[in-house]
Amino acid sequence: MNPPAAPDPGIVLAGLAPIVSPATVVLILGSFPGVRSLELQQYYAHPQNQFWKILQAVWPRHPLPVGADSYPEKKEWLLDRGLGVWDVYAACEREGSLDSAIRAPVANDIAGLHLPRLAAIAHNGGESFKHARHTRTLGVPVYQLPSTSPANASWSFERKLAAWREVFVAHHLL
């Protein structure tokens, strides 16, 4: 199977809709979906991204749905844990999937989500965390978590897992 073709530079890419509910306690913010995620219209769809693997390791007694058609169930699984997922960018120009290639980004209206139980925002990686000055205006703790991207090879899985788990423990999700 050939890898998905990268979009032409100069073409504006649109991000994904948020996965949130009124019960969202921790909102996880990425930067912008990669090529594979956009192709499948699923957050963290690249098979080497550790997002889903980390979450499964945090909640081992609650098996994550698996299989090609399991994304709707994965979204429900997130919501059942008190998590929400979105990105800091609604749109951008980018060739490939690297955050360093993002050009002309347009920010999402995170404050417009109106999440009554929101207790924290967790930025998944450095590019997302560049928006912490904005997310801090929401009046909840803001964390920078190590990126789950395969490009972040400097952190071991165990080290990433410990950092992610710490945020969920702090907000009583475990």
JSON list of C-alpha atoms in Angstrom, two decimals:
[
{"chain": "A", "resi": 1, "resn": "MET", "atom": "CA", "xyz": [0.00, 0.00, 0.00]},
{"chain": "A", "resi": 2, "resn": "ASN", "atom": "CA", "xyz": [1.39, 3.41, -0.95]},
{"chain": "A", "resi": 3, "resn": "PRO", "atom": "CA", "xyz": [1.50, 6.17, 1.67]},
{"chain": "A", "resi": 4, "resn": "PRO", "atom": "CA", "xyz": [-1.11, 8.90, 1.23]},
{"chain": "A", "resi": 5, "resn": "ALA", "atom": "CA", "xyz": [-0.01, 11.72, -1.03]},
{"chain": "A", "resi": 6, "resn": "ALA", "atom": "CA", "xyz": [0.87, 14.95, 0.70]},
{"chain": "A", "resi": 7, "resn": "PRO", "atom": "CA", "xyz": [-1.31, 17.91, -0.22]},
{"chain": "A", "resi": 8, "resn": "ASP", "atom": "CA", "xyz": [0.14, 20.62, -2.44]},
{"chain": "A", "resi": 9, "resn": "PRO", "atom": "CA", "xyz": [1.66, 23.55, -0.56]},
{"chain": "A", "resi": 10, "resn": "GLY", "atom": "CA", "xyz": [-0.62, 26.55, -0.67]},
{"chain": "A", "resi": 11, "resn": "ILE", "atom": "CA", "xyz": [-3.77, 24.46, -0.29]},
{"chain": "A", "resi": 12, "resn": "VAL", "atom": "CA", "xyz": [-5.62, 25.27, 2.91]},
{"chain": "A", "resi": 13, "resn": "LEU", "atom": "CA", "xyz": [-6.35, 22.16, 4.94]},
{"chain": "A", "resi": 14, "resn": "ALA", "atom": "CA", "xyz": [-9.29, 22.00, 7.34]},
{"chain": "A", "resi": 15, "resn": "GLY", "atom": "CA", "xyz": [-8.96, 20.26, 10.70]},
{"chain": "A", "resi": 16, "resn": "LEU", "atom": "CA", "xyz": [-11.33, 17.90, 12.46]},
{"chain": "A", "resi": 17, "resn": "ALA", "atom": "CA", "xyz": [-14.35, 18.66, 14.63]},
{"chain": "A", "resi": 18, "resn": "PRO", "atom": "CA", "xyz": [-13.81, 18.53, 18.40]},
{"chain": "A", "resi": 19, "resn": "ILE", "atom": "CA", "xyz": [-14.64, 15.43, 20.41]},
{"chain": "A", "resi": 20, "resn": "VAL", "atom": "CA", "xyz": [-16.20, 16.91, 23.54]},
{"chain": "A", "resi": 21, "resn": "SER", "atom": "CA", "xyz": [-19.25, 16.67, 25.75]},
{"chain": "A", "resi": 22, "resn": "PRO", "atom": "CA", "xyz": [-20.64, 18.63, 28.70]},
{"chain": "A", "resi": 23, "resn": "ALA", "atom": "CA", "xyz": [-18.84, 16.04, 30.88]},
{"chain": "A", "resi": 24, "resn": "THR", "atom": "CA", "xyz": [-15.36, 16.82, 29.47]},
{"chain": "A", "resi": 25, "resn": "VAL", "atom": "CA", "xyz": [-12.93, 17.35, 32.37]},
{"chain": "A", "resi": 26, "resn": "VAL", "atom": "CA", "xyz": [-9.58, 17.41, 30.52]},
{"chain": "A", "resi": 27, "resn": "LEU", "atom": "CA", "xyz": [-9.32, 18.78, 26.99]},
{"chain": "A", "resi": 28, "resn": "ILE", "atom": "CA", "xyz": [-6.35, 17.40, 25.05]},
{"chain": "A", "resi": 29, "resn": "LEU", "atom": "CA", "xyz": [-5.19, 19.80, 22.36]},
{"chain": "A", "resi": 30, "resn": "GLY", "atom": "CA", "xyz": [-2.97, 18.71, 19.52]},
{"chain": "A", "resi": 31, "resn": "SER", "atom": "CA", "xyz": [-1.61, 21.05, 16.87]},
{"chain": "A", "resi": 32, "resn": "PHE", "atom": "CA", "xyz": [-3.21, 19.91, 13.60]},
{"chain": "A", "resi": 33, "resn": "PRO", "atom": "CA", "xyz": [-4.07, 16.46, 12.21]},
{"chain": "A", "resi": 34, "resn": "GLY", "atom": "CA", "xyz": [-1.42, 14.67, 10.18]},
{"chain": "A", "resi": 35, "resn": "VAL", "atom": "CA", "xyz": [-1.92, 13.46, 6.62]},
{"chain": "A", "resi": 36, "resn": "ARG", "atom": "CA", "xyz": [-3.22, 10.05, 7.70]},
{"chain": "A", "resi": 37, "resn": "SER", "atom": "CA", "xyz": [-5.63, 11.55, 10.24]},
{"chain": "A", "resi": 38, "resn": "LEU", "atom": "CA", "xyz": [-7.02, 13.95, 7.65]},
{"chain": "A", "resi": 39, "resn": "GLU", "atom": "CA", "xyz": [-7.34, 11.12, 5.13]},
{"chain": "A", "resi": 40, "resn": "LEU", "atom": "CA", "xyz": [-9.31, 8.96, 7.58]},
{"chain": "A", "resi": 41, "resn": "GLN", "atom": "CA", "xyz": [-10.98, 11.89, 9.40]},
{"chain": "A", "resi": 42, "resn": "GLN", "atom": "CA", "xyz": [-9.80, 10.42, 12.70]},
{"chain": "A", "resi": 43, "resn": "TYR", "atom": "CA", "xyz": [-7.62, 11.90, 15.42]},
{"chain": "A", "resi": 44, "resn": "TYR", "atom": "CA", "xyz": [-4.23, 10.24, 15.84]},
{"chain": "A", "resi": 45, "resn": "ALA", "atom": "CA", "xyz": [-4.73, 7.78, 12.98]},
{"chain": "A", "resi": 46, "resn": "HIS", "atom": "CA", "xyz": [-1.05, 7.28, 12.14]},
{"chain": "A", "resi": 47, "resn": "PRO", "atom": "CA", "xyz": [-0.24, 3.75, 13.34]},
{"chain": "A", "resi": 48, "resn": "GLN", "atom": "CA", "xyz": [3.02, 4.89, 14.97]},
{"chain": "A", "resi": 49, "resn": "ASN", "atom": "CA", "xyz": [1.41, 7.72, 16.93]},
{"chain": "A", "resi": 50, "resn": "GLN", "atom": "CA", "xyz": [1.28, 6.61, 20.58]},
{"chain": "A", "resi": 51, "resn": "PHE", "atom": "CA", "xyz": [-1.85, 8.58, 21.59]},
{"chain": "A", "resi": 52, "resn": "TRP", "atom": "CA", "xyz": [-4.25, 5.63, 21.73]},
{"chain": "A", "resi": 53, "resn": "LYS", "atom": "CA", "xyz": [-1.58, 3.28, 23.14]},
{"chain": "A", "resi": 54, "resn": "ILE", "atom": "CA", "xyz": [-0.83, 5.71, 25.98]},
{"chain": "A", "resi": 55, "resn": "LEU", "atom": "CA", "xyz": [-4.50, 6.14, 26.84]},
{"chain": "A", "resi": 56, "resn": "GLN", "atom": "CA", "xyz": [-5.03, 2.37, 26.84]},
{"chain": "A", "resi": 57, "resn": "ALA", "atom": "CA", "xyz": [-2.06, 2.02, 29.21]},
{"chain": "A", "resi": 58, "resn": "VAL", "atom": "CA", "xyz": [-3.56, 4.66, 31.52]},
{"chain": "A", "resi": 59, "resn": "TRP", "atom": "CA", "xyz": [-6.88, 2.79, 31.67]},
{"chain": "A", "resi": 60, "resn": "PRO", "atom": "CA", "xyz": [-5.90, -0.88, 31.20]},
{"chain": "A", "resi": 61, "resn": "ARG", "atom": "CA", "xyz": [-9.17, -2.19, 32.68]},
{"chain": "A", "resi": 62, "resn": "HIS", "atom": "CA", "xyz": [-11.17, -0.46, 29.97]},
{"chain": "A", "resi": 63, "resn": "PRO", "atom": "CA", "xyz": [-10.20, -1.96, 26.62]},
{"chain": "A", "resi": 64, "resn": "LEU", "atom": "CA", "xyz": [-10.08, 0.47, 23.76]},
{"chain": "A", "resi": 65, "resn": "PRO", "atom": "CA", "xyz": [-12.17, -0.58, 20.76]},
{"chain": "A", "resi": 66, "resn": "VAL", "atom": "CA", "xyz": [-10.00, -1.93, 17.95]},
{"chain": "A", "resi": 67, "resn": "GLY", "atom": "CA", "xyz": [-10.51, -2.52, 14.26]},
{"chain": "A", "resi": 68, "resn": "ALA", "atom": "CA", "xyz": [-10.93, -0.46, 11.15]},
{"chain": "A", "resi": 69, "resn": "ASP", "atom": "CA", "xyz": [-14.48, 0.60, 12.00]},
{"chain": "A", "resi": 70, "resn": "SER", "atom": "CA", "xyz": [-13.94, 1.28, 15.71]},
{"chain": "A", "resi": 71, "resn": "TYR", "atom": "CA", "xyz": [-13.44, 5.07, 15.59]},
{"chain": "A", "resi": 72, "resn": "PRO", "atom": "CA", "xyz": [-16.99, 5.98, 16.72]},
{"chain": "A", "resi": 73, "resn": "GLU", "atom": "CA", "xyz": [-16.53, 3.68, 19.72]},
{"chain": "A", "resi": 74, "resn": "LYS", "atom": "CA", "xyz": [-13.08, 5.16, 20.43]},
{"chain": "A", "resi": 75, "resn": "LYS", "atom": "CA", "xyz": [-14.65, 8.62, 20.57]},
{"chain": "A", "resi": 76, "resn": "GLU", "atom": "CA", "xyz": [-17.22, 7.37, 23.08]},
{"chain": "A", "resi": 77, "resn": "TRP", "atom": "CA", "xyz": [-14.43, 5.69, 25.05]},
{"chain": "A", "resi": 78, "resn": "LEU", "atom": "CA", "xyz": [-12.65, 9.07, 25.32]},
{"chain": "A", "resi": 79, "resn": "LEU", "atom": "CA", "xyz": [-15.80, 10.85, 26.44]},
{"chain": "A", "resi": 80, "resn": "ASP", "atom": "CA", "xyz": [-16.53, 8.11, 29.00]},
{"chain": "A", "resi": 81, "resn": "ARG", "atom": "CA", "xyz": [-13.11, 8.83, 30.58]},
{"chain": "A", "resi": 82, "resn": "GLY", "atom": "CA", "xyz": [-13.90, 12.58, 30.86]},
{"chain": "A", "resi": 83, "resn": "LEU", "atom": "CA", "xyz": [-11.58, 13.48, 27.99]},
{"chain": "A", "resi": 84, "resn": "GLY", "atom": "CA", "xyz": [-12.05, 15.76, 25.04]},
{"chain": "A", "resi": 85, "resn": "VAL", "atom": "CA", "xyz": [-9.82, 16.11, 21.97]},
{"chain": "A", "resi": 86, "resn": "TRP", "atom": "CA", "xyz": [-9.30, 18.96, 19.55]},
{"chain": "A", "resi": 87, "resn": "ASP", "atom": "CA", "xyz": [-6.49, 20.91, 17.92]},
{"chain": "A", "resi": 88, "resn": "VAL", "atom": "CA", "xyz": [-5.25, 24.44, 18.38]},
{"chain": "A", "resi": 89, "resn": "TYR", "atom": "CA", "xyz": [-5.44, 25.02, 14.62]},
{"chain": "A", "resi": 90, "resn": "ALA", "atom": "CA", "xyz": [-8.68, 24.91, 12.66]},
{"chain": "A", "resi": 91, "resn": "ALA", "atom": "CA", "xyz": [-6.90, 25.22, 9.32]},
{"chain": "A", "resi": 92, "resn": "CYS", "atom": "CA", "xyz": [-3.45, 25.71, 7.85]},
{"chain": "A", "resi": 93, "resn": "GLU", "atom": "CA", "xyz": [-1.24, 25.13, 4.86]},
{"chain": "A", "resi": 94, "resn": "ARG", "atom": "CA", "xyz": [1.17, 22.23, 5.22]},
{"chain": "A", "resi": 95, "resn": "GLU", "atom": "CA", "xyz": [3.04, 19.73, 3.12]},
{"chain": "A", "resi": 96, "resn": "GLY", "atom": "CA", "xyz": [3.40, 16.44, 4.99]},
{"chain": "A", "resi": 97, "resn": "SER", "atom": "CA", "xyz": [2.58, 15.95, 8.65]},
{"chain": "A", "resi": 98, "resn": "LEU", "atom": "CA", "xyz": [5.31, 17.74, 10.59]},
{"chain": "A", "resi": 99, "resn": "ASP", "atom": "CA", "xyz": [4.35, 20.64, 12.84]},
{"chain": "A", "resi": 100, "resn": "SER", "atom": "CA", "xyz": [7.40, 22.51, 11.56]},
{"chain": "A", "resi": 101, "resn": "ALA", "atom": "CA", "xyz": [5.78, 22.59, 8.09]},
{"chain": "A", "resi": 102, "resn": "ILE", "atom": "CA", "xyz": [2.60, 24.36, 9.27]},
{"chain": "A", "resi": 103, "resn": "ARG", "atom": "CA", "xyz": [2.08, 27.67, 7.48]},
{"chain": "A", "resi": 104, "resn": "ALA", "atom": "CA", "xyz": [-0.65, 30.31, 7.76]},
{"chain": "A", "resi": 105, "resn": "PRO", "atom": "CA", "xyz": [-2.43, 28.63, 10.70]},
{"chain": "A", "resi": 106, "resn": "VAL", "atom": "CA", "xyz": [-5.91, 29.69, 11.77]},
{"chain": "A", "resi": 107, "resn": "ALA", "atom": "CA", "xyz": [-6.65, 29.10, 15.46]},
{"chain": "A", "resi": 108, "resn": "ASN", "atom": "CA", "xyz": [-9.68, 27.23, 16.75]},
{"chain": "A", "resi": 109, "resn": "ASP", "atom": "CA", "xyz": [-12.06, 29.02, 19.13]},
{"chain": "A", "resi": 110, "resn": "ILE", "atom": "CA", "xyz": [-11.33, 26.89, 22.17]},
{"chain": "A", "resi": 111, "resn": "ALA", "atom": "CA", "xyz": [-13.15, 29.24, 24.56]},
{"chain": "A", "resi": 112, "resn": "GLY", "atom": "CA", "xyz": [-16.25, 28.84, 22.38]},
{"chain": "A", "resi": 113, "resn": "LEU", "atom": "CA", "xyz": [-16.59, 25.18, 23.36]},
{"chain": "A", "resi": 114, "resn": "HIS", "atom": "CA", "xyz": [-18.36, 26.08, 26.66]},
{"chain": "A", "resi": 115, "resn": "LEU", "atom": "CA", "xyz": [-17.34, 23.02, 28.66]},
{"chain": "A", "resi": 116, "resn": "PRO", "atom": "CA", "xyz": [-18.99, 23.37, 32.11]},
{"chain": "A", "resi": 117, "resn": "ARG", "atom": "CA", "xyz": [-16.84, 20.70, 33.85]},
{"chain": "A", "resi": 118, "resn": "LEU", "atom": "CA", "xyz": [-13.53, 21.62, 32.23]},
{"chain": "A", "resi": 119, "resn": "ALA", "atom": "CA", "xyz": [-10.80, 21.32, 34.87]},
{"chain": "A", "resi": 120, "resn": "ALA", "atom": "CA", "xyz": [-7.62, 21.30, 32.73]},
{"chain": "A", "resi": 121, "resn": "ILE", "atom": "CA", "xyz": [-6.15, 21.65, 29.28]},
{"chain": "A", "resi": 122, "resn": "ALA", "atom": "CA", "xyz": [-3.36, 19.30, 28.22]},
{"chain": "A", "resi": 123, "resn": "HIS", "atom": "CA", "xyz": [-1.34, 20.32, 25.17]},
{"chain": "A", "resi": 124, "resn": "ASN", "atom": "CA", "xyz": [-0.06, 17.31, 23.24]},
{"chain": "A", "resi": 125, "resn": "GLY", "atom": "CA", "xyz": [3.39, 18.57, 22.26]},
{"chain": "A", "resi": 126, "resn": "GLY", "atom": "CA", "xyz": [5.31, 21.79, 21.82]},
{"chain": "A", "resi": 127, "resn": "GLU", "atom": "CA", "xyz": [3.50, 23.29, 18.82]},
{"chain": "A", "resi": 128, "resn": "SER", "atom": "CA", "xyz": [0.19, 23.03, 20.62]},
{"chain": "A", "resi": 129, "resn": "PHE", "atom": "CA", "xyz": [1.73, 24.42, 23.82]},
{"chain": "A", "resi": 130, "resn": "LYS", "atom": "CA", "xyz": [2.69, 27.60, 21.96]},
{"chain": "A", "resi": 131, "resn": "HIS", "atom": "CA", "xyz": [-0.98, 28.51, 22.51]},
{"chain": "A", "resi": 132, "resn": "ALA", "atom": "CA", "xyz": [-0.84, 28.13, 26.29]},
{"chain": "A", "resi": 133, "resn": "ARG", "atom": "CA", "xyz": [-1.04, 31.90, 26.77]},
{"chain": "A", "resi": 134, "resn": "HIS", "atom": "CA", "xyz": [-4.48, 31.73, 25.15]},
{"chain": "A", "resi": 135, "resn": "THR", "atom": "CA", "xyz": [-5.69, 28.57, 26.86]},
{"chain": "A", "resi": 136, "resn": "ARG", "atom": "CA", "xyz": [-4.63, 29.92, 30.27]},
{"chain": "A", "resi": 137, "resn": "THR", "atom": "CA", "xyz": [-7.26, 32.64, 29.86]},
{"chain": "A", "resi": 138, "resn": "LEU", "atom": "CA", "xyz": [-9.88, 29.92, 30.37]},
{"chain": "A", "resi": 139, "resn": "GLY", "atom": "CA", "xyz": [-8.95, 29.82, 34.07]},
{"chain": "A", "resi": 140, "resn": "VAL", "atom": "CA", "xyz": [-7.97, 26.16, 34.36]},
{"chain": "A", "resi": 141, "resn": "PRO", "atom": "CA", "xyz": [-4.54, 24.53, 34.76]},
{"chain": "A", "resi": 142, "resn": "VAL", "atom": "CA", "xyz": [-2.67, 24.14, 31.48]},
{"chain": "A", "resi": 143, "resn": "TYR", "atom": "CA", "xyz": [-0.12, 21.37, 30.93]},
{"chain": "A", "resi": 144, "resn": "GLN", "atom": "CA", "xyz": [2.46, 20.63, 28.28]},
{"chain": "A", "resi": 145, "resn": "LEU", "atom": "CA", "xyz": [2.55, 16.90, 27.65]},
{"chain": "A", "resi": 146, "resn": "PRO", "atom": "CA", "xyz": [5.19, 15.15, 25.57]},
{"chain": "A", "resi": 147, "resn": "SER", "atom": "CA", "xyz": [4.01, 14.70, 22.02]},
{"chain": "A", "resi": 148, "resn": "THR", "atom": "CA", "xyz": [2.67, 11.27, 21.13]},
{"chain": "A", "resi": 149, "resn": "SER", "atom": "CA", "xyz": [3.90, 11.77, 17.56]},
{"chain": "A", "resi": 150, "resn": "PRO", "atom": "CA", "xyz": [6.40, 9.32, 16.11]},
{"chain": "A", "resi": 151, "resn": "ALA", "atom": "CA", "xyz": [8.58, 12.40, 15.49]},
{"chain": "A", "resi": 152, "resn": "ASN", "atom": "CA", "xyz": [9.08, 12.66, 19.28]},
{"chain": "A", "resi": 153, "resn": "ALA", "atom": "CA", "xyz": [11.53, 9.79, 19.65]},
{"chain": "A", "resi": 154, "resn": "SER", "atom": "CA", "xyz": [13.56, 11.47, 22.40]},
{"chain": "A", "resi": 155, "resn": "TRP", "atom": "CA", "xyz": [11.01, 10.39, 25.05]},
{"chain": "A", "resi": 156, "resn": "SER", "atom": "CA", "xyz": [10.48, 6.71, 25.78]},
{"chain": "A", "resi": 157, "resn": "PHE", "atom": "CA", "xyz": [6.95, 5.34, 25.85]},
{"chain": "A", "resi": 158, "resn": "GLU", "atom": "CA", "xyz": [7.23, 4.83, 29.62]},
{"chain": "A", "resi": 159, "resn": "ARG", "atom": "CA", "xyz": [8.33, 8.42, 30.20]},
{"chain": "A", "resi": 160, "resn": "LYS", "atom": "CA", "xyz": [5.48, 9.76, 28.05]},
{"chain": "A", "resi": 161, "resn": "LEU", "atom": "CA", "xyz": [3.00, 7.50, 29.85]},
{"chain": "A", "resi": 162, "resn": "ALA", "atom": "CA", "xyz": [4.12, 8.74, 33.27]},
{"chain": "A", "resi": 163, "resn": "ALA", "atom": "CA", "xyz": [3.67, 12.39, 32.23]},
{"chain": "A", "resi": 164, "resn": "TRP", "atom": "CA", "xyz": [0.22, 11.77, 30.76]},
{"chain": "A", "resi": 165, "resn": "ARG", "atom": "CA", "xyz": [-0.90, 9.68, 33.74]},
{"chain": "A", "resi": 166, "resn": "GLU", "atom": "CA", "xyz": [0.16, 12.44, 36.16]},
{"chain": "A", "resi": 167, "resn": "VAL", "atom": "CA", "xyz": [-2.29, 14.91, 34.59]},
{"chain": "A", "resi": 168, "resn": "PHE", "atom": "CA", "xyz": [-5.19, 12.45, 34.71]},
{"chain": "A", "resi": 169, "resn": "VAL", "atom": "CA", "xyz": [-4.45, 11.58, 38.35]},
{"chain": "A", "resi": 170, "resn": "ALA", "atom": "CA", "xyz": [-4.30, 15.27, 39.26]},
{"chain": "A", "resi": 171, "resn": "HIS", "atom": "CA", "xyz": [-7.81, 15.72, 37.87]},
{"chain": "A", "resi": 172, "resn": "HIS", "atom": "CA", "xyz": [-9.30, 12.57, 39.40]},
{"chain": "A", "resi": 173, "resn": "LEU", "atom": "CA", "xyz": [-9.83, 10.72, 36.15]},
{"chain": "A", "resi": 174, "resn": "LEU", "atom": "CA", "xyz": [-8.13, 7.57, 37.45]}
]
